[in-house]
Amino acid sequence: MKNRGKFIVFEGIDGSGKSTQMKLLAERLEKKGIKTRLTLEPTYGLVGETLHNILSGKIKADPKVTAALFVADRLDHITNENDGVLKSLEAGETVICDRYYFSSYAYQSTEVPSEWVVEANKLCADSLRPDVTIFVDISPQVAMERILTNRDTVEIYETEEKLTKVREAYFAAFEKMKDTENVKIINGERNIEKIAEDIADFVIENIIQI
Ligand code: ADP
Ligand code: TYD
C-alpha cells in the first residue's frame, strides 16, 4: 500500500497570493518527485457553482444559506467518490488546497454565529484535518490594491472594511484552535520568490520530511 499523501491548505484574505504560492509549492514538490494535486474551494461541482454565483453577486442568498452551502461543498470535496480529496490522499498524492474550513471560520463568522460555523464544519474536521494550514498574511490595504489593479471583477467580500474583519476573524480562530490545528503564518508582503522559498523549505522540512 502507498503511503498516504499530505494535505496542505493555503489560507489568506482575498488577493493574499495563495493561488500564486500554491502553484509554486507544487512545482517545487514535483521537482523532488512528490506527486501533487492542486484543488480549491469553493469547488466547481454542483454546490460550488452555486457558491461562485453567490460570491459574484449573480444570485442573492442569506448569509446562513451561504454558510451551509460552504459546508455541503466541502463535504463533497472531501468525500466525492470520483475526485474527492480523501481518494487522492489514499492514492499517495499530496493535495494542496486553496481554502478550507478556516475560510468559513473567518468569512462566515463575520455574518453568522461562529459557534454554529465551527459546529457545522465538525464533520469536515473529523473526516480530514490539514497536515498544515499555511496562512499567507497581507494587510487589507495591500489586498485591495492588488484586487483593484489585477482583476476585472470584484466579489462580495472584497472591500477593505470586510477584509479587515475577516483577517481579525482568522487570527481569532487560529488562537481558539491552537491545540488542534497546525497553522503556519507567512509574511505575504514580500517578493513572490522569497515567499515561495520560505514555504517550500518549511513544508519539505516539517511536513513532507524528505
Ligand atoms: P489569491 O489567490 O490569494 O487571491 P493571487 O495569487 O491570485 O491571490 O494573487 C493576487 C494578485 O496579486 C495577482 O495578480 C498576483 O500576481 C499578485 N501577487 C501575488 N503575490 C504577490 C506578491 N508577493 N507581491 C505582489 N503581488 C503579488
Ligand atoms: P477565492 O476564489 O479563493 O478568492 P480569492 O482568489 O480572491 O482569494 O475565494 C472566493 C471567495 O470565497 C473568497 O472571498 C472567500 C470566500 N469563501 C468563504 O467565504 N467561505 C469559505 O468557506 C470559502 C472556501 C471561501
mmCIF file of C-alpha atoms and ligand atoms in Angstrom:
data_model
loop_
_atom_site.group_PDB
_atom_site.id
_atom_site.type_symbol
_atom_site.label_atom_id
_atom_site.label_comp_id
_atom_site.label_asym_id
_atom_site.label_seq_id
_atom_site.Cartn_x
_atom_site.Cartn_y
_atom_site.Cartn_z
ATOM 1 C CA MET A 1 0.000 0.000 0.000
ATOM 2 C CA LYS A 2 1.179 3.517 -0.809
ATOM 3 C CA ASN A 3 1.888 5.981 1.996
ATOM 4 C CA ARG A 4 -0.973 8.417 2.419
ATOM 5 C CA GLY A 5 -0.282 11.830 0.877
ATOM 6 C CA LYS A 6 -0.188 15.064 2.857
ATOM 7 C CA PHE A 7 -2.999 17.600 2.904
ATOM 8 C CA ILE A 8 -1.669 21.162 2.707
ATOM 9 C CA VAL A 9 -4.109 24.073 2.851
ATOM 10 C CA PHE A 10 -3.474 27.696 1.855
ATOM 11 C CA GLU A 11 -5.480 30.413 3.550
ATOM 12 C CA GLY A 12 -5.453 34.190 3.447
ATOM 13 C CA ILE A 13 -7.668 37.159 2.704
ATOM 14 C CA ASP A 14 -8.598 37.741 -0.942
ATOM 15 C CA GLY A 15 -5.581 38.765 -3.018
ATOM 16 C CA SER A 16 -3.040 37.487 -0.481
ATOM 17 C CA GLY A 17 -1.211 35.437 -3.100
ATOM 18 C CA LYS A 18 -2.487 31.967 -2.146
ATOM 19 C CA SER A 19 -3.042 30.704 -5.659
ATOM 20 C CA THR A 20 0.345 32.046 -6.810
ATOM 21 C CA GLN A 21 2.083 30.349 -3.890
ATOM 22 C CA MET A 22 0.294 27.014 -4.099
ATOM 23 C CA LYS A 23 1.376 26.612 -7.715
ATOM 24 C CA LEU A 24 4.992 27.443 -6.833
ATOM 25 C CA LEU A 25 4.936 24.933 -3.964
ATOM 26 C CA ALA A 26 3.550 22.227 -6.261
ATOM 27 C CA GLU A 27 6.368 22.878 -8.786
ATOM 28 C CA ARG A 28 8.985 22.596 -6.064
ATOM 29 C CA LEU A 29 7.488 19.394 -4.636
ATOM 30 C CA GLU A 30 7.127 17.817 -8.086
ATOM 31 C CA LYS A 31 10.842 18.528 -8.673
ATOM 32 C CA LYS A 32 11.541 16.443 -5.573
ATOM 33 C CA GLY A 33 9.474 13.603 -7.039
ATOM 34 C CA ILE A 34 6.360 14.193 -4.945
ATOM 35 C CA LYS A 35 3.134 13.754 -6.844
ATOM 36 C CA THR A 36 0.862 16.708 -6.097
ATOM 37 C CA ARG A 37 -2.700 17.684 -6.878
ATOM 38 C CA LEU A 38 -3.942 21.287 -6.733
ATOM 39 C CA THR A 39 -7.529 21.915 -5.757
ATOM 40 C CA LEU A 40 -9.708 24.705 -4.406
ATOM 41 C CA GLU A 41 -12.840 25.717 -2.540
ATOM 42 C CA PRO A 42 -15.461 26.692 -3.446
ATOM 43 C CA THR A 43 -15.248 23.817 -5.931
ATOM 44 C CA TYR A 44 -16.688 23.731 -9.434
ATOM 45 C CA GLY A 45 -19.123 20.929 -8.517
ATOM 46 C CA LEU A 46 -22.882 21.472 -8.274
ATOM 47 C CA VAL A 47 -22.859 23.215 -4.877
ATOM 48 C CA GLY A 48 -19.624 25.052 -5.632
ATOM 49 C CA GLU A 49 -21.051 26.555 -8.837
ATOM 50 C CA THR A 50 -23.940 27.978 -6.818
ATOM 51 C CA LEU A 51 -21.443 29.494 -4.382
ATOM 52 C CA HIS A 52 -19.493 31.125 -7.232
ATOM 53 C CA ASN A 53 -22.755 32.728 -8.396
ATOM 54 C CA ILE A 54 -23.464 33.981 -4.872
ATOM 55 C CA LEU A 55 -19.923 35.355 -4.487
ATOM 56 C CA SER A 56 -20.096 37.262 -7.766
ATOM 57 C CA GLY A 57 -23.465 38.745 -6.728
ATOM 58 C CA LYS A 58 -25.337 36.984 -9.566
ATOM 59 C CA ILE A 59 -27.519 35.119 -7.053
ATOM 60 C CA LYS A 60 -28.615 36.627 -3.729
ATOM 61 C CA ALA A 61 -28.636 34.359 -0.666
ATOM 62 C CA ASP A 62 -28.992 34.837 3.057
ATOM 63 C CA PRO A 63 -25.566 34.503 4.793
ATOM 64 C CA LYS A 64 -26.904 31.464 6.695
ATOM 65 C CA VAL A 65 -27.628 29.736 3.389
ATOM 66 C CA THR A 66 -24.170 30.622 2.083
ATOM 67 C CA ALA A 67 -22.558 29.248 5.246
ATOM 68 C CA ALA A 68 -24.463 25.967 4.922
ATOM 69 C CA LEU A 69 -23.611 25.654 1.224
ATOM 70 C CA PHE A 70 -19.891 26.025 2.002
ATOM 71 C CA VAL A 71 -20.184 23.054 4.385
ATOM 72 C CA ALA A 72 -22.027 20.962 1.785
ATOM 73 C CA ASP A 73 -19.479 21.850 -0.902
ATOM 74 C CA ARG A 74 -16.630 20.960 1.465
ATOM 75 C CA LEU A 75 -18.106 17.581 2.402
ATOM 76 C CA ASP A 76 -18.489 16.731 -1.272
ATOM 77 C CA HIS A 77 -14.931 17.907 -1.946
ATOM 78 C CA ILE A 78 -13.657 15.584 0.777
ATOM 79 C CA THR A 79 -15.720 12.506 0.017
ATOM 80 C CA ASN A 80 -16.650 12.564 -3.683
ATOM 81 C CA GLU A 81 -16.034 9.074 -4.995
ATOM 82 C CA ASN A 82 -14.700 10.285 -8.353
ATOM 83 C CA ASP A 83 -12.403 13.129 -7.398
ATOM 84 C CA GLY A 84 -12.654 13.589 -3.628
ATOM 85 C CA VAL A 85 -9.582 14.686 -1.682
ATOM 86 C CA LEU A 86 -9.588 11.558 0.502
ATOM 87 C CA LYS A 87 -9.337 9.424 -2.611
ATOM 88 C CA SER A 88 -6.258 11.333 -3.833
ATOM 89 C CA LEU A 89 -4.586 11.178 -0.418
ATOM 90 C CA GLU A 90 -5.185 7.443 -0.204
ATOM 91 C CA ALA A 91 -3.623 7.065 -3.662
ATOM 92 C CA GLY A 92 -0.491 8.688 -2.204
ATOM 93 C CA GLU A 93 -0.855 12.154 -3.733
ATOM 94 C CA THR A 94 -0.055 15.284 -1.765
ATOM 95 C CA VAL A 95 -3.070 17.571 -2.086
ATOM 96 C CA ILE A 96 -2.640 21.344 -1.970
ATOM 97 C CA CYS A 97 -5.923 23.139 -1.426
ATOM 98 C CA ASP A 98 -6.767 26.831 -1.879
ATOM 99 C CA ARG A 99 -9.040 27.485 1.163
ATOM 100 C CA TYR A 100 -10.691 25.025 3.561
ATOM 101 C CA TYR A 101 -12.644 25.321 6.802
ATOM 102 C CA PHE A 102 -10.641 28.242 8.231
ATOM 103 C CA SER A 103 -12.122 30.294 5.352
ATOM 104 C CA SER A 104 -15.575 29.540 6.737
ATOM 105 C CA TYR A 105 -14.441 30.339 10.284
ATOM 106 C CA ALA A 106 -13.095 33.681 9.057
ATOM 107 C CA TYR A 107 -15.599 34.796 6.400
ATOM 108 C CA GLN A 108 -18.894 33.253 7.571
ATOM 109 C CA SER A 109 -18.225 34.069 11.234
ATOM 110 C CA THR A 110 -18.497 37.753 10.394
ATOM 111 C CA GLU A 111 -22.136 37.103 9.394
ATOM 112 C CA VAL A 112 -23.467 34.101 11.335
ATOM 113 C CA PRO A 113 -22.543 32.950 14.873
ATOM 114 C CA SER A 114 -19.037 31.488 14.872
ATOM 115 C CA GLU A 115 -20.064 28.594 17.171
ATOM 116 C CA TRP A 116 -22.536 27.467 14.504
ATOM 117 C CA VAL A 117 -19.889 27.687 11.769
ATOM 118 C CA VAL A 118 -17.436 25.589 13.788
ATOM 119 C CA GLU A 119 -20.088 23.035 14.763
ATOM 120 C CA ALA A 120 -21.360 22.735 11.182
ATOM 121 C CA ASN A 121 -17.801 22.111 9.964
ATOM 122 C CA LYS A 122 -17.143 19.439 12.579
ATOM 123 C CA LEU A 123 -17.901 16.611 10.164
ATOM 124 C CA CYS A 124 -15.254 18.063 7.830
ATOM 125 C CA ALA A 125 -12.684 18.471 10.601
ATOM 126 C CA ASP A 126 -13.322 14.926 11.822
ATOM 127 C CA SER A 127 -13.032 13.493 8.298
ATOM 128 C CA LEU A 128 -9.999 15.431 7.157
ATOM 129 C CA ARG A 129 -7.726 17.732 9.144
ATOM 130 C CA PRO A 130 -4.948 19.509 7.230
ATOM 131 C CA ASP A 131 -1.378 18.431 7.962
ATOM 132 C CA VAL A 132 -0.703 22.150 7.852
ATOM 133 C CA THR A 133 -2.622 25.331 7.093
ATOM 134 C CA ILE A 134 -0.360 27.981 5.577
ATOM 135 C CA PHE A 135 -1.737 31.477 6.159
ATOM 136 C CA VAL A 136 -0.327 33.999 3.696
ATOM 137 C CA ASP A 137 -0.657 37.230 5.633
ATOM 138 C CA ILE A 138 -1.064 40.637 3.999
ATOM 139 C CA SER A 139 -2.806 43.793 5.163
ATOM 140 C CA PRO A 140 -6.331 44.540 3.864
ATOM 141 C CA GLN A 141 -4.945 47.725 2.256
ATOM 142 C CA VAL A 142 -2.407 45.808 0.170
ATOM 143 C CA ALA A 143 -5.088 43.203 -0.654
ATOM 144 C CA MET A 144 -7.451 45.857 -2.035
ATOM 145 C CA GLU A 145 -4.644 47.441 -4.101
ATOM 146 C CA ARG A 146 -3.870 44.052 -5.658
ATOM 147 C CA ILE A 147 -7.533 43.196 -6.285
ATOM 148 C CA LEU A 148 -8.325 46.553 -7.884
ATOM 149 C CA THR A 149 -5.216 46.564 -10.118
ATOM 150 C CA ASN A 150 -5.294 42.955 -11.248
ATOM 151 C CA ARG A 151 -8.935 41.985 -11.637
ATOM 152 C CA ASP A 152 -11.898 42.892 -13.848
ATOM 153 C CA THR A 153 -14.474 41.737 -11.284
ATOM 154 C CA VAL A 154 -14.760 42.302 -7.544
ATOM 155 C CA GLU A 155 -16.551 39.779 -5.292
ATOM 156 C CA ILE A 156 -18.979 40.429 -2.416
ATOM 157 C CA TYR A 157 -16.384 40.184 0.377
ATOM 158 C CA GLU A 158 -13.794 42.350 -1.371
ATOM 159 C CA THR A 159 -13.948 45.665 0.494
ATOM 160 C CA GLU A 160 -11.258 46.930 2.862
ATOM 161 C CA GLU A 161 -13.720 47.004 5.751
ATOM 162 C CA LYS A 162 -14.853 43.423 5.201
ATOM 163 C CA LEU A 163 -11.296 42.097 4.688
ATOM 164 C CA THR A 164 -10.201 43.791 7.924
ATOM 165 C CA LYS A 165 -12.898 41.893 9.828
ATOM 166 C CA VAL A 166 -12.055 38.661 8.013
ATOM 167 C CA ARG A 167 -8.341 38.941 8.847
ATOM 168 C CA GLU A 168 -9.196 39.512 12.515
ATOM 169 C CA ALA A 169 -11.567 36.525 12.467
ATOM 170 C CA TYR A 170 -8.783 34.331 11.016
ATOM 171 C CA PHE A 171 -6.464 35.235 13.901
ATOM 172 C CA ALA A 172 -9.233 34.665 16.462
ATOM 173 C CA ALA A 173 -9.863 31.185 15.006
ATOM 174 C CA PHE A 174 -6.118 30.338 14.968
ATOM 175 C CA GLU A 175 -5.880 31.277 18.628
ATOM 176 C CA LYS A 176 -9.011 29.322 19.567
ATOM 177 C CA MET A 177 -7.841 26.191 17.744
ATOM 178 C CA LYS A 178 -4.136 26.301 18.532
ATOM 179 C CA ASP A 179 -4.238 22.930 20.320
ATOM 180 C CA THR A 180 -5.789 21.006 17.433
ATOM 181 C CA GLU A 181 -4.651 22.790 14.261
ATOM 182 C CA ASN A 182 -1.200 23.200 12.761
ATOM 183 C CA VAL A 183 -1.045 26.729 11.352
ATOM 184 C CA LYS A 184 1.998 28.391 9.790
ATOM 185 C CA ILE A 185 1.813 32.147 9.256
ATOM 186 C CA ILE A 186 3.889 33.526 6.382
ATOM 187 C CA ASN A 187 4.525 37.202 5.646
ATOM 188 C CA GLY A 188 2.966 37.673 2.193
ATOM 189 C CA GLU A 189 4.108 41.246 1.663
ATOM 190 C CA ARG A 190 7.438 40.258 0.148
ATOM 191 C CA ASN A 191 8.802 39.245 -3.194
ATOM 192 C CA ILE A 192 6.939 36.225 -4.671
ATOM 193 C CA GLU A 193 10.081 34.057 -4.985
ATOM 194 C CA LYS A 194 11.237 34.734 -1.430
ATOM 195 C CA ILE A 195 7.837 33.732 -0.031
ATOM 196 C CA ALA A 196 7.833 30.573 -2.172
ATOM 197 C CA GLU A 197 11.288 29.613 -0.927
ATOM 198 C CA ASP A 198 10.247 30.017 2.730
ATOM 199 C CA ILE A 199 7.090 27.948 2.228
ATOM 200 C CA ALA A 200 8.902 25.149 0.371
ATOM 201 C CA ASP A 201 11.672 24.985 2.988
ATOM 202 C CA PHE A 202 9.103 24.790 5.773
ATOM 203 C CA VAL A 203 6.957 22.149 4.062
ATOM 204 C CA ILE A 204 9.842 19.934 2.984
ATOM 205 C CA GLU A 205 11.453 20.043 6.416
ATOM 206 C CA ASN A 206 8.374 19.772 8.625
ATOM 207 C CA ILE A 207 5.511 18.232 6.680
ATOM 208 C CA ILE A 208 6.847 16.010 3.896
ATOM 209 C CA GLN A 209 10.071 15.257 5.763
ATOM 210 C CA ILE A 210 12.307 14.089 2.928
HETATM 211 P P1 ADP B 1 -5.284 34.901 -4.031
HETATM 212 O O1 ADP B 1 -5.339 33.541 -4.651
HETATM 213 O O2 ADP B 1 -4.922 34.848 -2.584
HETATM 214 O O3 ADP B 1 -6.481 35.756 -4.305
HETATM 215 P P2 ADP B 1 -3.356 35.557 -6.118
HETATM 216 O O4 ADP B 1 -2.258 34.574 -6.059
HETATM 217 O O5 ADP B 1 -4.396 35.405 -7.186
HETATM 218 O O6 ADP B 1 -4.069 35.675 -4.681
HETATM 219 O O7 ADP B 1 -2.704 36.993 -6.174
HETATM 220 C C1 ADP B 1 -3.478 38.176 -6.310
HETATM 221 C C2 ADP B 1 -2.737 39.166 -7.210
HETATM 222 O O8 ADP B 1 -1.577 39.645 -6.532
HETATM 223 C C3 ADP B 1 -2.237 38.528 -8.515
HETATM 224 O O9 ADP B 1 -2.365 39.461 -9.555
HETATM 225 C C4 ADP B 1 -0.786 38.213 -8.235
HETATM 226 O O10 ADP B 1 0.007 38.252 -9.390
HETATM 227 C C5 ADP B 1 -0.388 39.316 -7.263
HETATM 228 N N1 ADP B 1 0.600 38.837 -6.272
HETATM 229 C C6 ADP B 1 0.674 37.613 -5.706
HETATM 230 N N2 ADP B 1 1.692 37.554 -4.821
HETATM 231 C C7 ADP B 1 2.276 38.765 -4.812
HETATM 232 C C8 ADP B 1 3.403 39.343 -4.108
HETATM 233 N N3 ADP B 1 4.095 38.636 -3.208
HETATM 234 N N4 ADP B 1 3.710 40.610 -4.361
HETATM 235 C C9 ADP B 1 2.988 41.348 -5.262
HETATM 236 N N5 ADP B 1 1.935 40.867 -5.976
HETATM 237 C C10 ADP B 1 1.574 39.599 -5.748
HETATM 238 P P1 TYD B 2 -11.200 32.621 -3.889
HETATM 239 O O1 TYD B 2 -11.653 32.241 -5.249
HETATM 240 O O2 TYD B 2 -10.087 31.884 -3.237
HETATM 241 O O3 TYD B 2 -10.938 34.169 -3.899
HETATM 242 P P2 TYD B 2 -9.569 34.921 -3.913
HETATM 243 O O4 TYD B 2 -8.747 34.320 -5.029
HETATM 244 O O5 TYD B 2 -9.990 36.320 -4.163
HETATM 245 O O6 TYD B 2 -8.966 34.730 -2.575
HETATM 246 O O7 TYD B 2 -12.409 32.528 -2.876
HETATM 247 C C1 TYD B 2 -13.611 33.069 -3.218
HETATM 248 C C2 TYD B 2 -14.270 33.697 -2.062
HETATM 249 O O8 TYD B 2 -14.926 32.690 -1.282
HETATM 250 C C3 TYD B 2 -13.417 34.486 -1.089
HETATM 251 O O9 TYD B 2 -13.935 35.791 -0.995
HETATM 252 C C4 TYD B 2 -13.612 33.796 0.234
HETATM 253 C C5 TYD B 2 -14.903 33.059 0.065
HETATM 254 N N1 TYD B 2 -15.044 31.855 0.907
HETATM 255 C C6 TYD B 2 -15.860 31.912 2.037
HETATM 256 O O10 TYD B 2 -16.451 32.949 2.337
HETATM 257 N N2 TYD B 2 -16.002 30.799 2.819
HETATM 258 C C7 TYD B 2 -15.399 29.622 2.529
HETATM 259 O O11 TYD B 2 -15.556 28.618 3.277
HETATM 260 C C8 TYD B 2 -14.568 29.562 1.342
HETATM 261 C C9 TYD B 2 -13.897 28.278 0.970
HETATM 262 C C10 TYD B 2 -14.425 30.706 0.564
#
